[in-house]
Short mmCIF file of C-alpha atoms in Angstrom, two decimals:
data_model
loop_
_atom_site.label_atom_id
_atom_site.label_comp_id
_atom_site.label_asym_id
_atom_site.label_seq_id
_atom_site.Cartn_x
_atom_site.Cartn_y
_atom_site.Cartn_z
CA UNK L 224 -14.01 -4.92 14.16
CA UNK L 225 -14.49 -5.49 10.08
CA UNK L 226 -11.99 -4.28 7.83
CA UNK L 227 -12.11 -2.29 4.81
CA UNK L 228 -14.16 -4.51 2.17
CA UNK L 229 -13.94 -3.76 -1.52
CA UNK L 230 -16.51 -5.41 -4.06
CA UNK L 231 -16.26 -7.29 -6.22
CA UNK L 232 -13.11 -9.33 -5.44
CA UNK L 233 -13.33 -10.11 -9.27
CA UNK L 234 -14.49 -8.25 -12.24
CA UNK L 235 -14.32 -8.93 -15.67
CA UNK L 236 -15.04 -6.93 -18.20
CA UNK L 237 -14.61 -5.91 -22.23
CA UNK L 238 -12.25 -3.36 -23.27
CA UNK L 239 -14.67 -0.07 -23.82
CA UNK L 240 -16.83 -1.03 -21.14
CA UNK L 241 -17.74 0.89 -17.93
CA UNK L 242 -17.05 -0.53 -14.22
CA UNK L 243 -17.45 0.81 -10.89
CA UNK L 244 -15.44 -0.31 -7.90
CA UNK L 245 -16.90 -0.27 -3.85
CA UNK L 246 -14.85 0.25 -1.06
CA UNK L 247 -16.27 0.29 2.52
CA UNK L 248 -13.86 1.69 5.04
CA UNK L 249 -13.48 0.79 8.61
CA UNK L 250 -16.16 2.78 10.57
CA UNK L 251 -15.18 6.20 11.73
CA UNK L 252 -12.05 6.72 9.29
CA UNK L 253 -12.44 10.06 7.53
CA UNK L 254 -9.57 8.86 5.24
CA UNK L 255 -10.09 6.89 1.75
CA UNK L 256 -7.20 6.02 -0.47
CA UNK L 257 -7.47 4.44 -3.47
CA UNK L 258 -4.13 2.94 -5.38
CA UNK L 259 -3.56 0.22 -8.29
CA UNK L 260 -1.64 -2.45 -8.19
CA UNK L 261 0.04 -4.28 -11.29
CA UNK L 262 1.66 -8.11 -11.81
CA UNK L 263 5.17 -7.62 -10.29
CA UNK L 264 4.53 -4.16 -8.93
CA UNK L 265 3.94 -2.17 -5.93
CA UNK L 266 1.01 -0.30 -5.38
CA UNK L 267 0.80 2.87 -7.18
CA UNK L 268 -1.42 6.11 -5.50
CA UNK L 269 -4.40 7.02 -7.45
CA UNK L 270 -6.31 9.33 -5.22
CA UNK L 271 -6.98 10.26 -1.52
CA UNK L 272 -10.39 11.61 -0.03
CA UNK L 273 -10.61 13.83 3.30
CA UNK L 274 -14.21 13.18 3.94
CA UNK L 275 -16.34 13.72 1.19
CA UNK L 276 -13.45 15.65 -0.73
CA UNK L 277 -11.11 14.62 -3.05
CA UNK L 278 -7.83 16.14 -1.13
CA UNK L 279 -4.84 14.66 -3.49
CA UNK L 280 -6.10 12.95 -6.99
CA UNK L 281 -2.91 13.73 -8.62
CA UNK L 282 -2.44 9.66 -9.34
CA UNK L 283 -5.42 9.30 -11.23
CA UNK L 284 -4.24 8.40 -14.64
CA UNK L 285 -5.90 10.26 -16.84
CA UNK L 286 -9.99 11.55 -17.53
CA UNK L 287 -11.03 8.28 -17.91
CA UNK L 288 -10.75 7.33 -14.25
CA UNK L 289 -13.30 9.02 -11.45
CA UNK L 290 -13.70 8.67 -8.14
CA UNK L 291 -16.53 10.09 -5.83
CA UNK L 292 -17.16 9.46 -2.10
CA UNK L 293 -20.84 11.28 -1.71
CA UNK L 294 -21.78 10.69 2.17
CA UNK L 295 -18.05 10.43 3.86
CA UNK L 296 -18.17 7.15 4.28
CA UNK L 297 -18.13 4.39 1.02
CA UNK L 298 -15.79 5.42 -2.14
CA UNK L 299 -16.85 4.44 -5.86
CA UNK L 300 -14.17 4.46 -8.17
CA UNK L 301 -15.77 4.66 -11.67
CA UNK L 302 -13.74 3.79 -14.93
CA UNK L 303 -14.80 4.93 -18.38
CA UNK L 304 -13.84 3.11 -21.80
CA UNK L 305 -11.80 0.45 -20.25
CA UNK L 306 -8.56 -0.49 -22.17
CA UNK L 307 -6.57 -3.42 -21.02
CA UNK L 308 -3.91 -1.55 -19.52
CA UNK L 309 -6.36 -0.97 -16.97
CA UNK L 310 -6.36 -4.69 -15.69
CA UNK L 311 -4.73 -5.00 -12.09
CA UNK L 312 -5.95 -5.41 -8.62
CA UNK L 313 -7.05 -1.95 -7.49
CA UNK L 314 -6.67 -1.48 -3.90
CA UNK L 315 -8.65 0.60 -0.64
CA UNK L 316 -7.21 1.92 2.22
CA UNK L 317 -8.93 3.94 5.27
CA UNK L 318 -6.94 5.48 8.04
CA UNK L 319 -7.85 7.49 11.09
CA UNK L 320 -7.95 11.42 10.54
CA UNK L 321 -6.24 12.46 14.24
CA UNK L 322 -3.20 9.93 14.44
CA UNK L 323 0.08 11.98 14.37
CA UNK L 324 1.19 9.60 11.21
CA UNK L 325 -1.63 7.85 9.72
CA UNK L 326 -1.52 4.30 9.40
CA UNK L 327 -3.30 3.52 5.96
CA UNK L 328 -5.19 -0.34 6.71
CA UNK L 329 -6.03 -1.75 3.20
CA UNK L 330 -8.52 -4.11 2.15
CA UNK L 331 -8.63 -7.56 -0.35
CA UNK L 332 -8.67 -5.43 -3.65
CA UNK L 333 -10.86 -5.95 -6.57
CA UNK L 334 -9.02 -7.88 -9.60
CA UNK L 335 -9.85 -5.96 -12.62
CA UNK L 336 -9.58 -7.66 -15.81
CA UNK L 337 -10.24 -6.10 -18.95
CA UNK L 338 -10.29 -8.33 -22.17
CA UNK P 148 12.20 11.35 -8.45
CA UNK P 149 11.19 10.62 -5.09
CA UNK P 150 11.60 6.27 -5.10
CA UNK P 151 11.78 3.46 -2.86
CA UNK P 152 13.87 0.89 -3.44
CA UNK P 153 13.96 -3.19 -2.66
CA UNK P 154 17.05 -4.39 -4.16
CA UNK P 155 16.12 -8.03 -3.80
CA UNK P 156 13.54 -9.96 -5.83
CA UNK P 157 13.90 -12.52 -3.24
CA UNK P 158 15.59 -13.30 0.07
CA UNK P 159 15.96 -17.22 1.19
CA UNK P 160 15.94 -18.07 4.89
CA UNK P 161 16.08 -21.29 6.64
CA UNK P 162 13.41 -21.28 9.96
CA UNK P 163 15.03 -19.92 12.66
CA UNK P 164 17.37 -18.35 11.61
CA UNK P 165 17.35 -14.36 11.61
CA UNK P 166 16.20 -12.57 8.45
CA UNK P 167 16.73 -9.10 6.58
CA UNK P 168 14.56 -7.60 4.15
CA UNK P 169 16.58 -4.23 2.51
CA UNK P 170 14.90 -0.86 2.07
CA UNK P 171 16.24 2.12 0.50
CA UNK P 172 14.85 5.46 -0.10
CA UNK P 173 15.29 8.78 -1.99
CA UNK P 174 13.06 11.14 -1.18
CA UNK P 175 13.33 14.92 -0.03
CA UNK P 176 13.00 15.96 3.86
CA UNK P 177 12.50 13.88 6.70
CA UNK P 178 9.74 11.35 5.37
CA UNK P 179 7.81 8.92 7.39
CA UNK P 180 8.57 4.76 6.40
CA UNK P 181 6.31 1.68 6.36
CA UNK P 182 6.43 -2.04 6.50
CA UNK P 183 3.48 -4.05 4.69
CA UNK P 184 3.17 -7.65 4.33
CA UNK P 185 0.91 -9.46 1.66
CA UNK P 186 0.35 -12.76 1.83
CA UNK P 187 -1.52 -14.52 -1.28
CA UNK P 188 -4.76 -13.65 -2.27
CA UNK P 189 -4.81 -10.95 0.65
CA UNK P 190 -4.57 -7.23 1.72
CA UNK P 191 -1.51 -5.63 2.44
CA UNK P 192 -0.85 -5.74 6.19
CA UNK P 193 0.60 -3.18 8.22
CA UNK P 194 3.69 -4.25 10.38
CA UNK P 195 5.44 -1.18 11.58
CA UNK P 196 6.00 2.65 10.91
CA UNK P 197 8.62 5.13 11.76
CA UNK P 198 7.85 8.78 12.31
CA UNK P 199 10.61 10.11 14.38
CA UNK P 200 13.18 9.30 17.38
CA UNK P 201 14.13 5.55 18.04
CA UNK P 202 15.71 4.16 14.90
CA UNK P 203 14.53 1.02 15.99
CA UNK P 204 11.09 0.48 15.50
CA UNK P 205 9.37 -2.81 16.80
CA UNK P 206 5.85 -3.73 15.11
CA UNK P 207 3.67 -6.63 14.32
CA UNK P 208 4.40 -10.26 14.83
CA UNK P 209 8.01 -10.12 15.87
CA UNK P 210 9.29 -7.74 13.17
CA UNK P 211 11.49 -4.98 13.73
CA UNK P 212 13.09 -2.49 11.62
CA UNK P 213 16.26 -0.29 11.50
CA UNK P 214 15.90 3.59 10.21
CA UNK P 215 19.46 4.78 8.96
CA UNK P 216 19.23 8.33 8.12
CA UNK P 217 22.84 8.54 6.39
CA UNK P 218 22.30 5.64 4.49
CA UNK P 219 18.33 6.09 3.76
CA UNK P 220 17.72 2.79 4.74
CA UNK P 221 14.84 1.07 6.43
CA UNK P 222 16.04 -2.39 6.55
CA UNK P 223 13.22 -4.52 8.08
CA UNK P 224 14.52 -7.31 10.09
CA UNK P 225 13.40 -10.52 12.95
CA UNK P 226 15.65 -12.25 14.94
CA UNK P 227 14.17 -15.89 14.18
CA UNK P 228 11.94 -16.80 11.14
CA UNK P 229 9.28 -18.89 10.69
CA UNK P 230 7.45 -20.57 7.74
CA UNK P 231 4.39 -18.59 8.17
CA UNK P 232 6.40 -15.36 7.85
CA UNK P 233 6.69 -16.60 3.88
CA UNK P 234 5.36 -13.56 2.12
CA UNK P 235 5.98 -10.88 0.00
CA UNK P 236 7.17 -7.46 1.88
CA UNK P 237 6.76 -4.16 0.69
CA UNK P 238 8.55 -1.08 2.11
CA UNK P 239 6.59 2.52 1.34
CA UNK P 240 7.74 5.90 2.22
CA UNK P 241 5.35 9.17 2.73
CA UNK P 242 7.08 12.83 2.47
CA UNK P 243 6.56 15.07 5.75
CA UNK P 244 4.66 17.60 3.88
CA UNK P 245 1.74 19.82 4.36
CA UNK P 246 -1.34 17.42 3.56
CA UNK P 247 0.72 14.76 1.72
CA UNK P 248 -1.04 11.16 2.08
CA UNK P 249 0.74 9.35 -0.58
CA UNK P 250 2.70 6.47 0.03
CA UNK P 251 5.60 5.54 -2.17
CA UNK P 252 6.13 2.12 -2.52
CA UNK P 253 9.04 -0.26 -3.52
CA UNK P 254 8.73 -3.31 -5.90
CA UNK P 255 8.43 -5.67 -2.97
CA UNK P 256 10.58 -8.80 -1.38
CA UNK P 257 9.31 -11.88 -1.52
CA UNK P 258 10.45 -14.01 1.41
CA UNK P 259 10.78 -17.64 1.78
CA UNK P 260 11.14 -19.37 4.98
CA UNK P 261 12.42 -23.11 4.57
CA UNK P 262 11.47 -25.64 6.93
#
């Protein structure tokens, strides 16, 4: 079946601007996880949805960054006054609420780039 | 600090010969260990987990991975490499607690298999 798809695979934008990032999980996972990833780095946890409900956003950065997932299903996160710190691939991940140890399955990731 | 460590940048192989990819961890408790694979200009893929019992856990595409408990290691491992396992490995740890979701990741490995 499809994986998790994220759009856009690219964005550029100018420091100070706004973006929003989509991420589609695989049907039927109740679980969203968003994390960034820097040059060089591993991923690092931003937040993690239980359904519609933001369960654990202790990794977002600061008030800047939002994230909302209205219906249970696709995630938005939004980003306000970009700074180039920001730019990195920003990553999705869905896993299946019921599973003893969830297995997180991640999608492509968006490239942020903020000039 | 709860961390994961990779303590190489980069491990060399020659095809068919067996490789090693190190893990090390310090967290608190009895947490639960990943293997992910990214190849370039892809998602992370999921190769194995360990939640409890076995130390040796077999997952995805020949790989196989050792869980040390006195040592804290999760050394990832396959008994005969190929070119197409050329990658860059990440190892990621999650605490056993309550509604914890995060995953902790190291710096990754990237591996080169020579032909």
């Amino acid at each position: 079946g499809a994986g998790v798809s994220q759009t856009p695979s690219n964005k550029v934008t100018e420091k100070g601007k706004y973006v929003e990032l989509r991420c589609d999980p695989i049907s039927g996972h109740t679980a969203l996880y968003w994390y960034r990833q820097s040059l060089g780095q591993g991923p690092e946890f931003l937040i993690y949805f239980q359904g519609t409900g933001a369960a654990d956003d202790s990794g977002l950065p600061n008030d800047r960054f939002f994230a909302v997932r209205p219906e249970g299903s696709v995630s938005t996160l939004k980003i306000q006054r970009t700074e180039r710190g920001d730019s990195a691939v920003y990553l999705c991940a869905s896993s299946l609420t019921g599973d003893r140890v969830e297995t997180q399955y991640f999608g492509p990731g968006t490239r942020l780039l903020v000039l | 600090a709860q961390s994961v460590a990779q303590p190489e940048d980069q491990v060399n192989v020659a095809e068919g010969n067996p490789l090693t990819v190190k893990c090390t961890y310090s967290v608190s408790g009895n947490p639960y260990l990943f293997w992910y694979v990214q190849y370039p200009n892809r998602g992370l893929q999921f190769l194995l987990k360990y939640i409890t019992g076995d130390n040796l856990v077999k997952g995805s595409y020949g790989f196989e991975a050792e869980f040390n408990k006195s040592q804290t290691s999760f050394h990832l491992k396959k008994p005969s490499a190929l070119v197409s396992d050329s990658a860059l490995y990440f190892c990621a740890v999650r605490l056993n607690a309550g509604n914890n979701r995060k995953l902790i990741w190291g710096l990754g490995t990237s591996l080169a298999v020579n032909p």
